[in-house]
């Protein structure tokens, strides 16, 4: 089956802008990480990016935000490049990219979400502090606000980063592997917030690798292995054929035995 | 308190103590950024790289602070360029660039030494007792610039040094923040040369901040406490040097290292002696997982 392209840069039915990825190719020095990716990400649904290790999931997310150089292609949000509208974006990198021994507290990290909105040479406003408090409360971490980040569990660290993203008041939320080192209870809390964001009309893009039951949380799936295997509603994308092309060989995924 | 006032009657001691205090403060503040970004080696690279700039400025009769600053900035640009345009890793690029600059600097200084009355040792190990009132003024200007910049851009620099990708993705100009940080480091190194010389600057940049890092949990606290430690180390190093006729740069560094050793052993949160059971188990597992 040919990759199903659902690309279009028109706004969705409610007039909300979409992200359109157009002929995106990314290289790292001499290895090709992504080849000719075309897809559309719409607001109001929970979109998962899946694929095996090294498939280019993190690369796709970074390239969409203009954090790494691309060979060809364009990523737009509305009618402008997404990379020029980063003040609408909240991005949480993969946990392994963060130095957890850095001298800062939970509060310091959440307030980082307010830096860009606050602007140069200004101090944090009372509104910003209020937003940070609400965000911490929403992820259930308010009582930990003075803890050094190094003294948190993996799930607590992820929730702090989620709170930082919430404090950014973004329209576009990008999470790279937010469920690594997270237990089921925290996973449910995080999914709950993702659904709330999607229902509020935000774009929510999540890199994930768990093909188990949690995959049913995603409305839309982008299946990747250096090139786009398929993108669209979960039921369309999760076919045996697509999964074999993405993962190679036999792979078990929710709803199908291996 | 006589021992305290006695050295102060000499103008040269007043000047050198003033410079030592200012340098103790800015080194700890700027060095905290180097430490948390794991860029300690970059501090070493920049400090060795200023030497040819110093020599050329001296030879041309220009301000040696300016010459050293330009050389320091050129070296960081070169390091970044080699790192980006070839498969050479950053630490190797630093090693190549700083040793080349250092060698060039020594060659230049030995050459011009023949015609001018300058001493290579003063550049390598500092010459704080030879501080002029012009040096005091230049150091004060640099210290003010550095501290004002850190205060004004504190929140942006904190975000950038903790999570560069996240900061970039929120729309902060991380390239310019990084360049600004490099400029601050180069300025700090240049201001410290007279006090400890290019070889020992690294100790003043890293040791007070690292000591404070073992004691307090937030970056601005690390900077405050680090500055305090840096100032005390600078002052006591100078007094030790005065009374026991020790070389002043090494005396300052040794006091700072002594503070670090104390914190390393006795810190309530991270001390080796105070945290024995839990820490050792934890650090063993982190060593194992790092090797995996
Ligand atoms: N900075 C880099 N320099 C060179 N190659 C890189 C770099 N980052 C990633 N790659 C390569 O690009 C490919 C895609 O990497 P990417 O991190 O996007 O994969 P991923 O799908 O996120 O994998 P994972 O599930 O392990 O996080 C991999 O082959 C990887 O080795
Ligand atoms: Mg990844």
PDB file of C-alpha atoms in Angstrom, chain A residues 71-246:
ATOM      1  CA  UNK A  71      18.114  19.106   3.549  1.00  0.00           C
ATOM      2  CA  UNK A  72      14.854  19.865   1.800  1.00  0.00           C
ATOM      3  CA  UNK A  73      11.280  20.488   2.748  1.00  0.00           C
ATOM      4  CA  UNK A  74       9.136  22.912   4.593  1.00  0.00           C
ATOM      5  CA  UNK A  75       7.015  22.793   7.736  1.00  0.00           C
ATOM      6  CA  UNK A  76       4.237  25.330   8.006  1.00  0.00           C
ATOM      7  CA  UNK A  77       1.696  26.224  10.654  1.00  0.00           C
ATOM      8  CA  UNK A  78      -1.153  28.260   9.227  1.00  0.00           C
ATOM      9  CA  UNK A  79       0.452  30.096   6.349  1.00  0.00           C
ATOM     10  CA  UNK A  80       3.913  30.625   7.862  1.00  0.00           C
ATOM     11  CA  UNK A  81       6.916  28.479   8.729  1.00  0.00           C
ATOM     12  CA  UNK A  82       6.414  26.776  12.070  1.00  0.00           C
ATOM     13  CA  UNK A  83      10.031  27.562  13.004  1.00  0.00           C
ATOM     14  CA  UNK A  84       9.100  31.257  13.002  1.00  0.00           C
ATOM     15  CA  UNK A  85       6.215  30.766  15.406  1.00  0.00           C
ATOM     16  CA  UNK A  86       7.972  28.946  18.209  1.00  0.00           C
ATOM     17  CA  UNK A  87       6.345  31.099  20.868  1.00  0.00           C
ATOM     18  CA  UNK A  88       3.267  28.962  20.208  1.00  0.00           C
ATOM     19  CA  UNK A  89       5.204  25.758  20.835  1.00  0.00           C
ATOM     20  CA  UNK A  90       5.931  23.814  24.007  1.00  0.00           C
ATOM     21  CA  UNK A  91       8.514  21.084  23.459  1.00  0.00           C
ATOM     22  CA  UNK A  92       9.675  18.506  25.982  1.00  0.00           C
ATOM     23  CA  UNK A  93      12.854  16.703  24.913  1.00  0.00           C
ATOM     24  CA  UNK A  94      13.589  13.050  25.517  1.00  0.00           C
ATOM     25  CA  UNK A  95      14.431  12.504  29.193  1.00  0.00           C
ATOM     26  CA  UNK A  96      17.903  11.212  28.427  1.00  0.00           C
ATOM     27  CA  UNK A  97      18.795  14.620  26.953  1.00  0.00           C
ATOM     28  CA  UNK A  98      18.406  16.358  30.305  1.00  0.00           C
ATOM     29  CA  UNK A  99      21.085  16.648  32.982  1.00  0.00           C
ATOM     30  CA  UNK A 100      19.133  15.768  36.114  1.00  0.00           C
ATOM     31  CA  UNK A 101      22.013  16.769  38.389  1.00  0.00           C
ATOM     32  CA  UNK A 102      21.621  20.404  37.272  1.00  0.00           C
ATOM     33  CA  UNK A 103      21.280  22.697  40.309  1.00  0.00           C
ATOM     34  CA  UNK A 104      17.643  23.726  40.060  1.00  0.00           C
ATOM     35  CA  UNK A 105      14.367  23.008  41.775  1.00  0.00           C
ATOM     36  CA  UNK A 106      10.994  21.935  40.395  1.00  0.00           C
ATOM     37  CA  UNK A 107       9.894  25.553  40.592  1.00  0.00           C
ATOM     38  CA  UNK A 108      12.895  26.784  38.572  1.00  0.00           C
ATOM     39  CA  UNK A 109      12.116  24.305  35.801  1.00  0.00           C
ATOM     40  CA  UNK A 110       8.432  25.191  35.576  1.00  0.00           C
ATOM     41  CA  UNK A 111       9.240  28.902  35.504  1.00  0.00           C
ATOM     42  CA  UNK A 112      11.442  28.259  32.451  1.00  0.00           C
ATOM     43  CA  UNK A 113       8.149  27.818  30.632  1.00  0.00           C
ATOM     44  CA  UNK A 114       7.478  31.515  31.293  1.00  0.00           C
ATOM     45  CA  UNK A 115      10.835  32.897  30.135  1.00  0.00           C
ATOM     46  CA  UNK A 116       9.888  33.629  26.529  1.00  0.00           C
ATOM     47  CA  UNK A 117       6.482  35.091  27.407  1.00  0.00           C
ATOM     48  CA  UNK A 118       8.050  37.291  30.093  1.00  0.00           C
ATOM     49  CA  UNK A 119      10.495  38.848  27.648  1.00  0.00           C
ATOM     50  CA  UNK A 120      14.015  40.223  27.904  1.00  0.00           C
ATOM     51  CA  UNK A 121      15.109  42.193  30.963  1.00  0.00           C
ATOM     52  CA  UNK A 122      11.792  41.657  32.756  1.00  0.00           C
ATOM     53  CA  UNK A 123      11.067  39.850  35.960  1.00  0.00           C
ATOM     54  CA  UNK A 124       8.462  37.103  36.210  1.00  0.00           C
ATOM     55  CA  UNK A 125       5.013  38.577  36.785  1.00  0.00           C
ATOM     56  CA  UNK A 126       2.498  37.475  39.401  1.00  0.00           C
ATOM     57  CA  UNK A 127       0.428  36.024  36.551  1.00  0.00           C
ATOM     58  CA  UNK A 128       3.372  33.881  35.491  1.00  0.00           C
ATOM     59  CA  UNK A 129       3.853  32.585  39.010  1.00  0.00           C
ATOM     60  CA  UNK A 130       0.148  31.853  39.241  1.00  0.00           C
ATOM     61  CA  UNK A 131       0.216  29.937  35.934  1.00  0.00           C
ATOM     62  CA  UNK A 132       3.203  27.927  37.106  1.00  0.00           C
ATOM     63  CA  UNK A 133       1.416  27.070  40.343  1.00  0.00           C
ATOM     64  CA  UNK A 134      -1.706  25.972  38.496  1.00  0.00           C
ATOM     65  CA  UNK A 135       0.361  23.869  36.086  1.00  0.00           C
ATOM     66  CA  UNK A 136       2.160  22.140  38.966  1.00  0.00           C
ATOM     67  CA  UNK A 137      -1.135  21.554  40.703  1.00  0.00           C
ATOM     68  CA  UNK A 138      -2.650  20.090  37.550  1.00  0.00           C
ATOM     69  CA  UNK A 139       0.086  17.446  37.325  1.00  0.00           C
ATOM     70  CA  UNK A 140      -0.049  16.853  41.066  1.00  0.00           C
ATOM     71  CA  UNK A 141       3.433  18.188  41.813  1.00  0.00           C
ATOM     72  CA  UNK A 142       2.717  21.411  43.677  1.00  0.00           C
ATOM     73  CA  UNK A 143       3.872  20.041  47.010  1.00  0.00           C
ATOM     74  CA  UNK A 144       7.265  19.218  45.447  1.00  0.00           C
ATOM     75  CA  UNK A 145       7.923  22.709  44.165  1.00  0.00           C
ATOM     76  CA  UNK A 146      11.042  23.300  46.260  1.00  0.00           C
ATOM     77  CA  UNK A 147      12.593  19.890  45.608  1.00  0.00           C
ATOM     78  CA  UNK A 148      15.844  19.706  43.627  1.00  0.00           C
ATOM     79  CA  UNK A 149      15.017  17.993  40.326  1.00  0.00           C
ATOM     80  CA  UNK A 150      17.681  15.387  40.975  1.00  0.00           C
ATOM     81  CA  UNK A 151      15.692  14.180  43.991  1.00  0.00           C
ATOM     82  CA  UNK A 152      12.598  13.190  41.983  1.00  0.00           C
ATOM     83  CA  UNK A 153      11.553   9.840  40.539  1.00  0.00           C
ATOM     84  CA  UNK A 154      11.412   9.408  36.758  1.00  0.00           C
ATOM     85  CA  UNK A 155       7.638   9.813  36.691  1.00  0.00           C
ATOM     86  CA  UNK A 156       7.803  12.951  38.826  1.00  0.00           C
ATOM     87  CA  UNK A 157      10.441  14.406  36.524  1.00  0.00           C
ATOM     88  CA  UNK A 158       8.181  13.819  33.517  1.00  0.00           C
ATOM     89  CA  UNK A 159       5.293  15.497  35.293  1.00  0.00           C
ATOM     90  CA  UNK A 160       7.443  18.531  36.070  1.00  0.00           C
ATOM     91  CA  UNK A 161       8.279  18.847  32.381  1.00  0.00           C
ATOM     92  CA  UNK A 162       4.613  18.481  31.523  1.00  0.00           C
ATOM     93  CA  UNK A 163       3.892  21.312  33.955  1.00  0.00           C
ATOM     94  CA  UNK A 164       6.555  23.429  32.272  1.00  0.00           C
ATOM     95  CA  UNK A 165       4.864  22.809  28.911  1.00  0.00           C
ATOM     96  CA  UNK A 166       1.450  23.713  30.367  1.00  0.00           C
ATOM     97  CA  UNK A 167       2.858  26.937  31.814  1.00  0.00           C
ATOM     98  CA  UNK A 168       3.970  27.962  28.314  1.00  0.00           C
ATOM     99  CA  UNK A 169       0.330  28.481  27.251  1.00  0.00           C
ATOM    100  CA  UNK A 170       1.203  27.047  23.855  1.00  0.00           C
ATOM    101  CA  UNK A 171      -1.041  26.001  20.951  1.00  0.00           C
ATOM    102  CA  UNK A 172       1.269  23.207  19.889  1.00  0.00           C
ATOM    103  CA  UNK A 173       2.535  20.607  22.352  1.00  0.00           C
ATOM    104  CA  UNK A 174       5.384  18.274  21.400  1.00  0.00           C
ATOM    105  CA  UNK A 175       6.500  15.519  23.764  1.00  0.00           C
ATOM    106  CA  UNK A 176       9.373  13.148  23.035  1.00  0.00           C
ATOM    107  CA  UNK A 177       8.879   9.832  24.880  1.00  0.00           C
ATOM    108  CA  UNK A 178       7.027  11.255  27.889  1.00  0.00           C
ATOM    109  CA  UNK A 179       6.228   7.808  29.256  1.00  0.00           C
ATOM    110  CA  UNK A 180       9.761   6.524  29.753  1.00  0.00           C
ATOM    111  CA  UNK A 181      10.243   5.457  33.356  1.00  0.00           C
ATOM    112  CA  UNK A 182       6.623   6.227  34.237  1.00  0.00           C
ATOM    113  CA  UNK A 183       4.308   3.879  36.138  1.00  0.00           C
ATOM    114  CA  UNK A 184       0.728   3.139  35.078  1.00  0.00           C
ATOM    115  CA  UNK A 185      -0.872   5.600  37.449  1.00  0.00           C
ATOM    116  CA  UNK A 186       1.276   8.500  36.275  1.00  0.00           C
ATOM    117  CA  UNK A 187       0.773   7.375  32.681  1.00  0.00           C
ATOM    118  CA  UNK A 188      -2.982   7.689  33.171  1.00  0.00           C
ATOM    119  CA  UNK A 189      -2.559  11.177  34.671  1.00  0.00           C
ATOM    120  CA  UNK A 190      -0.429  12.282  31.739  1.00  0.00           C
ATOM    121  CA  UNK A 191      -2.784  10.822  29.118  1.00  0.00           C
ATOM    122  CA  UNK A 192      -5.685  12.526  30.855  1.00  0.00           C
ATOM    123  CA  UNK A 193      -3.961  15.888  30.465  1.00  0.00           C
ATOM    124  CA  UNK A 194      -3.067  15.147  26.830  1.00  0.00           C
ATOM    125  CA  UNK A 195      -6.750  14.418  26.122  1.00  0.00           C
ATOM    126  CA  UNK A 196      -7.775  17.636  27.850  1.00  0.00           C
ATOM    127  CA  UNK A 197      -5.322  19.604  25.714  1.00  0.00           C
ATOM    128  CA  UNK A 198      -6.561  17.951  22.533  1.00  0.00           C
ATOM    129  CA  UNK A 199     -10.189  18.570  23.502  1.00  0.00           C
ATOM    130  CA  UNK A 200      -9.309  22.206  24.066  1.00  0.00           C
ATOM    131  CA  UNK A 201      -8.304  22.401  20.394  1.00  0.00           C
ATOM    132  CA  UNK A 202      -4.533  22.187  20.847  1.00  0.00           C
ATOM    133  CA  UNK A 203      -2.159  20.288  18.602  1.00  0.00           C
ATOM    134  CA  UNK A 204      -0.715  17.446  20.678  1.00  0.00           C
ATOM    135  CA  UNK A 205       2.126  15.438  19.176  1.00  0.00           C
ATOM    136  CA  UNK A 206       3.678  12.612  21.190  1.00  0.00           C
ATOM    137  CA  UNK A 207       6.594  10.341  20.321  1.00  0.00           C
ATOM    138  CA  UNK A 208       5.965   6.973  21.893  1.00  0.00           C
ATOM    139  CA  UNK A 209       7.085   3.396  21.446  1.00  0.00           C
ATOM    140  CA  UNK A 210       4.646   1.353  23.537  1.00  0.00           C
ATOM    141  CA  UNK A 211       2.531  -0.732  21.171  1.00  0.00           C
ATOM    142  CA  UNK A 212       0.467  -2.142  24.067  1.00  0.00           C
ATOM    143  CA  UNK A 213      -2.970  -1.144  25.236  1.00  0.00           C
ATOM    144  CA  UNK A 214      -1.964   2.513  25.772  1.00  0.00           C
ATOM    145  CA  UNK A 215      -1.881   2.967  22.006  1.00  0.00           C
ATOM    146  CA  UNK A 216      -5.685   3.202  22.026  1.00  0.00           C
ATOM    147  CA  UNK A 217      -5.280   6.642  23.611  1.00  0.00           C
ATOM    148  CA  UNK A 218      -4.088   8.014  20.284  1.00  0.00           C
ATOM    149  CA  UNK A 219      -6.644   9.170  17.733  1.00  0.00           C
ATOM    150  CA  UNK A 220      -4.090   9.566  14.984  1.00  0.00           C
ATOM    151  CA  UNK A 221      -0.862   7.726  14.342  1.00  0.00           C
ATOM    152  CA  UNK A 222       2.208   8.609  12.334  1.00  0.00           C
ATOM    153  CA  UNK A 223       4.157   5.427  11.590  1.00  0.00           C
ATOM    154  CA  UNK A 224       7.748   6.042  10.674  1.00  0.00           C
ATOM    155  CA  UNK A 225      10.844   4.180   9.660  1.00  0.00           C
ATOM    156  CA  UNK A 226      13.166   6.687   7.971  1.00  0.00           C
ATOM    157  CA  UNK A 227      10.281   7.285   5.585  1.00  0.00           C
ATOM    158  CA  UNK A 228       6.604   7.674   6.287  1.00  0.00           C
ATOM    159  CA  UNK A 229       4.928   4.274   6.414  1.00  0.00           C
ATOM    160  CA  UNK A 230       1.454   5.599   7.111  1.00  0.00           C
ATOM    161  CA  UNK A 231      -0.310   8.471   8.817  1.00  0.00           C
ATOM    162  CA  UNK A 232      -3.941   8.885   9.724  1.00  0.00           C
ATOM    163  CA  UNK A 233      -6.599   7.548  12.081  1.00  0.00           C
ATOM    164  CA  UNK A 234      -5.341   4.771  14.352  1.00  0.00           C
ATOM    165  CA  UNK A 235      -7.604   2.095  12.861  1.00  0.00           C
ATOM    166  CA  UNK A 236      -6.295   2.770   9.356  1.00  0.00           C
ATOM    167  CA  UNK A 237      -2.655   2.859  10.270  1.00  0.00           C
ATOM    168  CA  UNK A 238      -2.411  -0.137  12.582  1.00  0.00           C
ATOM    169  CA  UNK A 239      -2.549  -2.876   9.989  1.00  0.00           C
ATOM    170  CA  UNK A 240      -0.366  -5.954   9.932  1.00  0.00           C
ATOM    171  CA  UNK A 241       1.083  -4.839   6.623  1.00  0.00           C
ATOM    172  CA  UNK A 242       2.081  -1.368   7.864  1.00  0.00           C
ATOM    173  CA  UNK A 243       3.507  -2.714  11.111  1.00  0.00           C
ATOM    174  CA  UNK A 244       5.654  -5.237   9.263  1.00  0.00           C
ATOM    175  CA  UNK A 245       6.973  -2.511   6.998  1.00  0.00           C
ATOM    176  CA  UNK A 246       7.789  -0.290   9.961  1.00  0.00           C
TER     177      UNK A 246
END
